[in-house]
Short mmCIF file of N, CA, C and O in Angstrom, two decimals:
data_model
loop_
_atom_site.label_atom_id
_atom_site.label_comp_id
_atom_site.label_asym_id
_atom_site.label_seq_id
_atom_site.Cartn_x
_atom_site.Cartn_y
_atom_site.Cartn_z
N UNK W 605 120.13 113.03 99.52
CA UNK W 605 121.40 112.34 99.48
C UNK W 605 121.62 111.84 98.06
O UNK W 605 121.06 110.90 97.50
N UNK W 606 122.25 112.40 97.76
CA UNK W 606 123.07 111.77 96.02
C UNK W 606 124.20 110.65 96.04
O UNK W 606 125.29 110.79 96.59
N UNK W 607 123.77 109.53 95.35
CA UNK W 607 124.63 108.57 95.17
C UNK W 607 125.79 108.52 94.69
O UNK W 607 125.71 108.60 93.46
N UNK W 608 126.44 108.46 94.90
CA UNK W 608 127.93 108.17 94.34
C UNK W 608 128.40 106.90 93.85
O UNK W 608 129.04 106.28 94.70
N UNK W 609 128.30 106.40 92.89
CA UNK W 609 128.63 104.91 92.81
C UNK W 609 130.01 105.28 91.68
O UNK W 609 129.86 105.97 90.68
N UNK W 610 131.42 104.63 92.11
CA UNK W 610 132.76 105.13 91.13
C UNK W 610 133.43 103.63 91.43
O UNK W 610 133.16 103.00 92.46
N UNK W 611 134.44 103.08 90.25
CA UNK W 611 135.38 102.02 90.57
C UNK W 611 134.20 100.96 90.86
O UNK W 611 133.04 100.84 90.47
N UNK W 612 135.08 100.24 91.74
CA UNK W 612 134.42 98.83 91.76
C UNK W 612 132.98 99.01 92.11
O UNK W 612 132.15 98.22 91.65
N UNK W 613 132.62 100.05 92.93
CA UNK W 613 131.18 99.64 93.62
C UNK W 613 130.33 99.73 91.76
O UNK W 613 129.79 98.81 91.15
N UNK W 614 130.49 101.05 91.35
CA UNK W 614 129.96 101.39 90.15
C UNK W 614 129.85 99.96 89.21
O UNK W 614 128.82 99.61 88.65
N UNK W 615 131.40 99.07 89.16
CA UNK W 615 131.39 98.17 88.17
C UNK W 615 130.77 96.73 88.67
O UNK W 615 130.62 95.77 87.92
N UNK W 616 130.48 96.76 89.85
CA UNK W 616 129.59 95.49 90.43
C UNK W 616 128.26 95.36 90.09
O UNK W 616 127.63 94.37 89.72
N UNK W 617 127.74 97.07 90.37
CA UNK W 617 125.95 97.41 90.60
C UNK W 617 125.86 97.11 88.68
O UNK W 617 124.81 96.69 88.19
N UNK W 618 126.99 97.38 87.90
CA UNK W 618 126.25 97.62 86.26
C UNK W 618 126.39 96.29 85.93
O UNK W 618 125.62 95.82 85.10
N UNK W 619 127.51 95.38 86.58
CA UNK W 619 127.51 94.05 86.18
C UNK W 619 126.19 93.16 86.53
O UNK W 619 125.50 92.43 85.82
N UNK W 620 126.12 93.46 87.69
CA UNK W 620 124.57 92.62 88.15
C UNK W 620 123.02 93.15 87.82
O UNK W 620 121.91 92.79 88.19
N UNK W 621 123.57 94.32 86.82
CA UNK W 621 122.45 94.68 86.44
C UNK W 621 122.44 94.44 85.04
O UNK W 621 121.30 94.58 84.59
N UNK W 622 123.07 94.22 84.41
CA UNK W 622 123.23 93.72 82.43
C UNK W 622 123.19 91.90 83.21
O UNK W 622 122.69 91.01 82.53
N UNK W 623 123.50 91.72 83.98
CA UNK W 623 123.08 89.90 84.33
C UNK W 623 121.88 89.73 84.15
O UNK W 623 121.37 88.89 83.42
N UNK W 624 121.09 90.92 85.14
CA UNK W 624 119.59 90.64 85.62
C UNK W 624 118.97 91.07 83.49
O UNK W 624 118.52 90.22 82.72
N UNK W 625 119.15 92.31 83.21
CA UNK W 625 118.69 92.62 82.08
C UNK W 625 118.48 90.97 81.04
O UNK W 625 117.42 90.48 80.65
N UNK W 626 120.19 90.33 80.79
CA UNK W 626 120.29 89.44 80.18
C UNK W 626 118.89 88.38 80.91
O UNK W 626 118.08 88.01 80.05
N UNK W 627 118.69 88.07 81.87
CA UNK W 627 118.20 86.94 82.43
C UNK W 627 116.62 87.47 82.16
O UNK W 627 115.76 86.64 81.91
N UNK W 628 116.42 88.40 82.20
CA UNK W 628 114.79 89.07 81.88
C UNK W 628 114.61 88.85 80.24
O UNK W 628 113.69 88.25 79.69
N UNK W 629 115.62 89.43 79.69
CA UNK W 629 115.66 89.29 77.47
C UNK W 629 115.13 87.21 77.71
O UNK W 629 113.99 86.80 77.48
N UNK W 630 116.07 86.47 78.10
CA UNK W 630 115.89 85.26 78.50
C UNK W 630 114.40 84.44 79.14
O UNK W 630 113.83 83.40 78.81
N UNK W 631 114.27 84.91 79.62
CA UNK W 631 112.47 84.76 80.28
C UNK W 631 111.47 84.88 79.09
O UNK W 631 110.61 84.10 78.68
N UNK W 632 111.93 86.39 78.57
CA UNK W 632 111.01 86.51 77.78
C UNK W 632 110.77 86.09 76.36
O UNK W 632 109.67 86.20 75.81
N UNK W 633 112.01 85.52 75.70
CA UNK W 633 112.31 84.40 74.51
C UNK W 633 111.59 83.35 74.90
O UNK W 633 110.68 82.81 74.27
N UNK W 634 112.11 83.00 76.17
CA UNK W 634 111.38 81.14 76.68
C UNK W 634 109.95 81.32 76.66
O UNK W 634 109.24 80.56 76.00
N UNK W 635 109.43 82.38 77.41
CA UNK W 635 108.08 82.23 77.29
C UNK W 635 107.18 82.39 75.77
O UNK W 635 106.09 81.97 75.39
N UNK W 636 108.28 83.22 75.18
CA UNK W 636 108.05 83.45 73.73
C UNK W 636 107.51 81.82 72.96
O UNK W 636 106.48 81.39 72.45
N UNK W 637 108.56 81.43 73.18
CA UNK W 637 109.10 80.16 72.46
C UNK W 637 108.01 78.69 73.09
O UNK W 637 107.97 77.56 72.61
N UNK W 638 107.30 79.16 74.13
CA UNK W 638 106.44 78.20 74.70
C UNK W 638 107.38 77.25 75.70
O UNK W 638 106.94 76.14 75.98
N UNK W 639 108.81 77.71 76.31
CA UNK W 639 109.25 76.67 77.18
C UNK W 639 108.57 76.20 78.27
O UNK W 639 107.59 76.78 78.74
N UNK W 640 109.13 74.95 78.81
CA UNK W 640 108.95 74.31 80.23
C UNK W 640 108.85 75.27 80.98
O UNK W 640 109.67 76.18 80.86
N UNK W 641 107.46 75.38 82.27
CA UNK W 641 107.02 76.30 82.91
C UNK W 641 108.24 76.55 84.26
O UNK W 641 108.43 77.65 84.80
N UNK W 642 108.99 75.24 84.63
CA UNK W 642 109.96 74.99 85.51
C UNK W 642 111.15 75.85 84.96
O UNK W 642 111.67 76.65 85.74
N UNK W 643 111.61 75.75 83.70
CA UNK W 643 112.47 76.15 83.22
C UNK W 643 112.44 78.32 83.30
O UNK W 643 113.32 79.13 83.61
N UNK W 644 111.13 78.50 82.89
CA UNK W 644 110.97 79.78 82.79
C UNK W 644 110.90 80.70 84.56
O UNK W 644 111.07 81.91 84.70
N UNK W 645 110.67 79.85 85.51
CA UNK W 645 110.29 80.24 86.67
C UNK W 645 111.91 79.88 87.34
O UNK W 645 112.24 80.24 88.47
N UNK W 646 112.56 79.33 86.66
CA UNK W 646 113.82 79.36 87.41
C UNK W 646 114.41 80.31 86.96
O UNK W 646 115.09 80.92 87.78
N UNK W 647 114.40 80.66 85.98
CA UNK W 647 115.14 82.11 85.16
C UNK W 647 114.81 82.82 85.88
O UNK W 647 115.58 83.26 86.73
N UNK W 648 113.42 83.22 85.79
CA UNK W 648 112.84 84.83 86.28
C UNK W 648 113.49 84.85 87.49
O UNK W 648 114.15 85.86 87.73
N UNK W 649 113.44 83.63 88.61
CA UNK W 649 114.14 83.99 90.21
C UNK W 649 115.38 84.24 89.79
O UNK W 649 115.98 84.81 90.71
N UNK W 650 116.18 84.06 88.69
CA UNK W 650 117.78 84.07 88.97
C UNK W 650 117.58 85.41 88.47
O UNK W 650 118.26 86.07 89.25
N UNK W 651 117.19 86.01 87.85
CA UNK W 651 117.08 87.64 87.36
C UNK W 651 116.30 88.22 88.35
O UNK W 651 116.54 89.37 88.00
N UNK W 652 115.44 88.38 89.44
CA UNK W 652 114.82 88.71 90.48
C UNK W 652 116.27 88.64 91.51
O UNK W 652 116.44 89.69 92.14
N UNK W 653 117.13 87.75 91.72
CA UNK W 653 118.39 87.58 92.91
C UNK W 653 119.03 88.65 91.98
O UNK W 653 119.37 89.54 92.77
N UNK W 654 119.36 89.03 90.80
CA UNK W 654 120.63 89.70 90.44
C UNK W 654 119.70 90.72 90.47
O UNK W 654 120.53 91.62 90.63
N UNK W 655 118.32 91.48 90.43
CA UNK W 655 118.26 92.96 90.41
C UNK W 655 118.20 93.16 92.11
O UNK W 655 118.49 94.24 92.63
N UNK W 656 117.81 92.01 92.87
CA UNK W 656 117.92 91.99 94.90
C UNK W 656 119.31 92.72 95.04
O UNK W 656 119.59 93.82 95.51
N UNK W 657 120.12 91.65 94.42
CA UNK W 657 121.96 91.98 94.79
C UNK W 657 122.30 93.38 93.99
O UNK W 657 123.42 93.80 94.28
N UNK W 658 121.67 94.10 93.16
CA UNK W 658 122.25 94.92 92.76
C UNK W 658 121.77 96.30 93.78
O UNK W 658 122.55 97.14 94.24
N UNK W 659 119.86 96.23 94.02
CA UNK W 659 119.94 96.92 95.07
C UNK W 659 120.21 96.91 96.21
O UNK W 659 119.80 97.85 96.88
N UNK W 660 121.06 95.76 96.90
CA UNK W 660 121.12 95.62 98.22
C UNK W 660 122.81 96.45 97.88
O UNK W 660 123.25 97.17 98.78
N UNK W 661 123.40 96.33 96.97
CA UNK W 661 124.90 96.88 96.67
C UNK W 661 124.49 98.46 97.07
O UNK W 661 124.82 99.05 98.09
N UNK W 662 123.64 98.99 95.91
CA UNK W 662 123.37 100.08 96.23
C UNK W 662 123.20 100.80 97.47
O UNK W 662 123.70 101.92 97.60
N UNK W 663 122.64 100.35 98.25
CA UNK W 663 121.70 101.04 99.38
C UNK W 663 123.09 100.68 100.09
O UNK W 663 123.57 101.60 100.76
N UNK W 664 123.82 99.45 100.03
CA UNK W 664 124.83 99.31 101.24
C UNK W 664 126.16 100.89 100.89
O UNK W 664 126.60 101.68 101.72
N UNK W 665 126.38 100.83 99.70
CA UNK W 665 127.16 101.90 98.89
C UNK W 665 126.52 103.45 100.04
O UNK W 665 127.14 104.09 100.89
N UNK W 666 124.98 103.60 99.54
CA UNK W 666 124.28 105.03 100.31
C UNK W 666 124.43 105.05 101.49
O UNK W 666 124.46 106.15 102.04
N UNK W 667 124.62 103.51 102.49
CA UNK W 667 125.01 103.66 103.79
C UNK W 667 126.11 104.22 104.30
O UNK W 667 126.22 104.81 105.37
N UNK W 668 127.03 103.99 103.39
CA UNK W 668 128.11 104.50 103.76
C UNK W 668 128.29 105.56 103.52
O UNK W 668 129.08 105.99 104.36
N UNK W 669 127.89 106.64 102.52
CA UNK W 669 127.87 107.57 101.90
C UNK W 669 126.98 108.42 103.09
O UNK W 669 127.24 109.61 103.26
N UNK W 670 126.18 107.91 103.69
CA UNK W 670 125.27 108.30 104.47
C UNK W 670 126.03 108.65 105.95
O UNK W 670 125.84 109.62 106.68
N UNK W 671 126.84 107.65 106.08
CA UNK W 671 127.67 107.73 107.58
C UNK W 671 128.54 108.92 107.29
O UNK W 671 128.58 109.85 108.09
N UNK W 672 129.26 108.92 106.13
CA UNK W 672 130.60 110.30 106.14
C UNK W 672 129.48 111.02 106.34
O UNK W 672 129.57 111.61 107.41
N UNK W 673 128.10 111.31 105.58
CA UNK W 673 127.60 113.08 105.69
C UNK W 673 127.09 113.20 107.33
O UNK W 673 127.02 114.31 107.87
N UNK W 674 126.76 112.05 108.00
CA UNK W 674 126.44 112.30 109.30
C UNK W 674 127.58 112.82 110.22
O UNK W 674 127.48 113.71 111.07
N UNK W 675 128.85 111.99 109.84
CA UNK W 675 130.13 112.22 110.18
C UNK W 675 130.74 113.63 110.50
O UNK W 675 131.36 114.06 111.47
N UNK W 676 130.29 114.28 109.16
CA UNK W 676 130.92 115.82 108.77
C UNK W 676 129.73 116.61 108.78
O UNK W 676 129.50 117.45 107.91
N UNK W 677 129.09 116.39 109.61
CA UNK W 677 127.63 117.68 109.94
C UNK W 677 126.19 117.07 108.88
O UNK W 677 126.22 116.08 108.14
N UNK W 678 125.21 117.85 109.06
CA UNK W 678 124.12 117.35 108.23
C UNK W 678 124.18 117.98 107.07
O UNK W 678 124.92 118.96 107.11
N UNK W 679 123.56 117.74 105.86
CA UNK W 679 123.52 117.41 104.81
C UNK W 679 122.30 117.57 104.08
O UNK W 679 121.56 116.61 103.82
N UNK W 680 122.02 119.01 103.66
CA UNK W 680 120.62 119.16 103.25
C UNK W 680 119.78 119.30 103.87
O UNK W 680 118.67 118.90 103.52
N UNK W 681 120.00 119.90 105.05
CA UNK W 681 118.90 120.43 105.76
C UNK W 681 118.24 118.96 106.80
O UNK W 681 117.42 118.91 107.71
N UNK W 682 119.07 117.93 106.11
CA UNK W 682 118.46 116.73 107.15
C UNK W 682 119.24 116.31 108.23
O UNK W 682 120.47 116.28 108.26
N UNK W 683 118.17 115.84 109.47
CA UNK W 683 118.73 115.51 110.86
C UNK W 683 119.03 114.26 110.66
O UNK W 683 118.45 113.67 109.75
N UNK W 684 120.19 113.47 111.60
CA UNK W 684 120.63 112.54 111.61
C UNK W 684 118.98 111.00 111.24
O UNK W 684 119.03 110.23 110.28
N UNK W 685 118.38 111.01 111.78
CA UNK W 685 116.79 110.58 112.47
C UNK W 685 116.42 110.79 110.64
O UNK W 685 116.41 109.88 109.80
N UNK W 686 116.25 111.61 110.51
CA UNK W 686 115.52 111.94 108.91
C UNK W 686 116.34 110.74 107.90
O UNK W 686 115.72 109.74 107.52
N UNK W 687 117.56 110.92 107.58
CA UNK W 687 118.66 110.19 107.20
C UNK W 687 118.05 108.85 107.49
O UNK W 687 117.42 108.23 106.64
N UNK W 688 118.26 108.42 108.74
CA UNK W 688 118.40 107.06 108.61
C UNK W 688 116.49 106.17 108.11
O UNK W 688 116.23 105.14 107.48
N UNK W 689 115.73 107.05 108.67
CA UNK W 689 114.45 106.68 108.61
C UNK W 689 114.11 106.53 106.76
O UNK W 689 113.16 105.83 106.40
N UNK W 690 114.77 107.07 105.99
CA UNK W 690 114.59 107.70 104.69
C UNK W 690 115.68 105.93 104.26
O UNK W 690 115.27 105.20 103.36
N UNK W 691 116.58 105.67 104.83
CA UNK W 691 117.55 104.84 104.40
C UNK W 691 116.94 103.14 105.24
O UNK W 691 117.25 101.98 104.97
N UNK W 692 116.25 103.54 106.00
CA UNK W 692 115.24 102.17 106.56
C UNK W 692 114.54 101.92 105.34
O UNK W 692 114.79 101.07 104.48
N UNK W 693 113.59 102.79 105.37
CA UNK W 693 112.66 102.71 104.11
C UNK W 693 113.03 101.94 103.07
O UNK W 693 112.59 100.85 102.69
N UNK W 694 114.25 102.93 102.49
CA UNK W 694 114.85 101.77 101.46
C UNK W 694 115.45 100.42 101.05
O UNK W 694 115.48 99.70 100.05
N UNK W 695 115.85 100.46 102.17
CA UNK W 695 116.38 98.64 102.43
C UNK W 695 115.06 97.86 102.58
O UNK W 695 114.90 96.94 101.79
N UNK W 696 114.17 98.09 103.43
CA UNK W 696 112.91 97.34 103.69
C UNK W 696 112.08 97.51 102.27
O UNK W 696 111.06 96.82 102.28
N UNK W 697 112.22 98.09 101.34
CA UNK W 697 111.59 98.60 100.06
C UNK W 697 112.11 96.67 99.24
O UNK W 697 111.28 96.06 98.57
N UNK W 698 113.26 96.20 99.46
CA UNK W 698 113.94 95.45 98.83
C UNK W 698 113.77 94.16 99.47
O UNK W 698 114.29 93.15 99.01
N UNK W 699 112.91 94.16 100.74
CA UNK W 699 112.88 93.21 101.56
C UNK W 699 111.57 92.06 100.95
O UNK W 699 111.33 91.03 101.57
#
């Protein structure tokens, strides 16, 4: 199954992903710099939530992408069962 990400879904997943990037460059100055251990451990979780939200965008994006190919016959040789077990995986990958 090939992703399709176009328009908004595309401009959400790259926004929350130059957030998360920015918030990781950020971590790694502070720790550079010798900051407050509170200070550096709150960053890293707020860049850990924006790369969560960017793959939970994703995979929700492949769900759907996933329903039309079930919709309109199978899709690469895969059974409905194959599909979704392959698309469990991945959400629980993020869990």
């Amino acid at each position: 199954m090939e992703l399709e990400l176009e328009g908004p879904d595309l401009k959400s997943v790259l926004n929350r992903l130059r957030r998360a990037q920015g918030q990781i460059s950020g971590v790694i100055r502070m720790i550079e710099e010798g900051r407050d251990c509170e200070d550096v451990v709150t960053q890293l979780a707020a860049a850990s939530r924006a790369l969560d939200r960017a793959g939970f965008a994703i995979i929700a994006t492949g769900l759907r992408q996933c329903v039309t190919d079930i919709d309109t016959g199978r899709k690469n040789g895969e059974d409905t069962e194959q599909i979704r077990n392959r698309l469990e995986r991945l959400f629980l990958s993020l869990a």
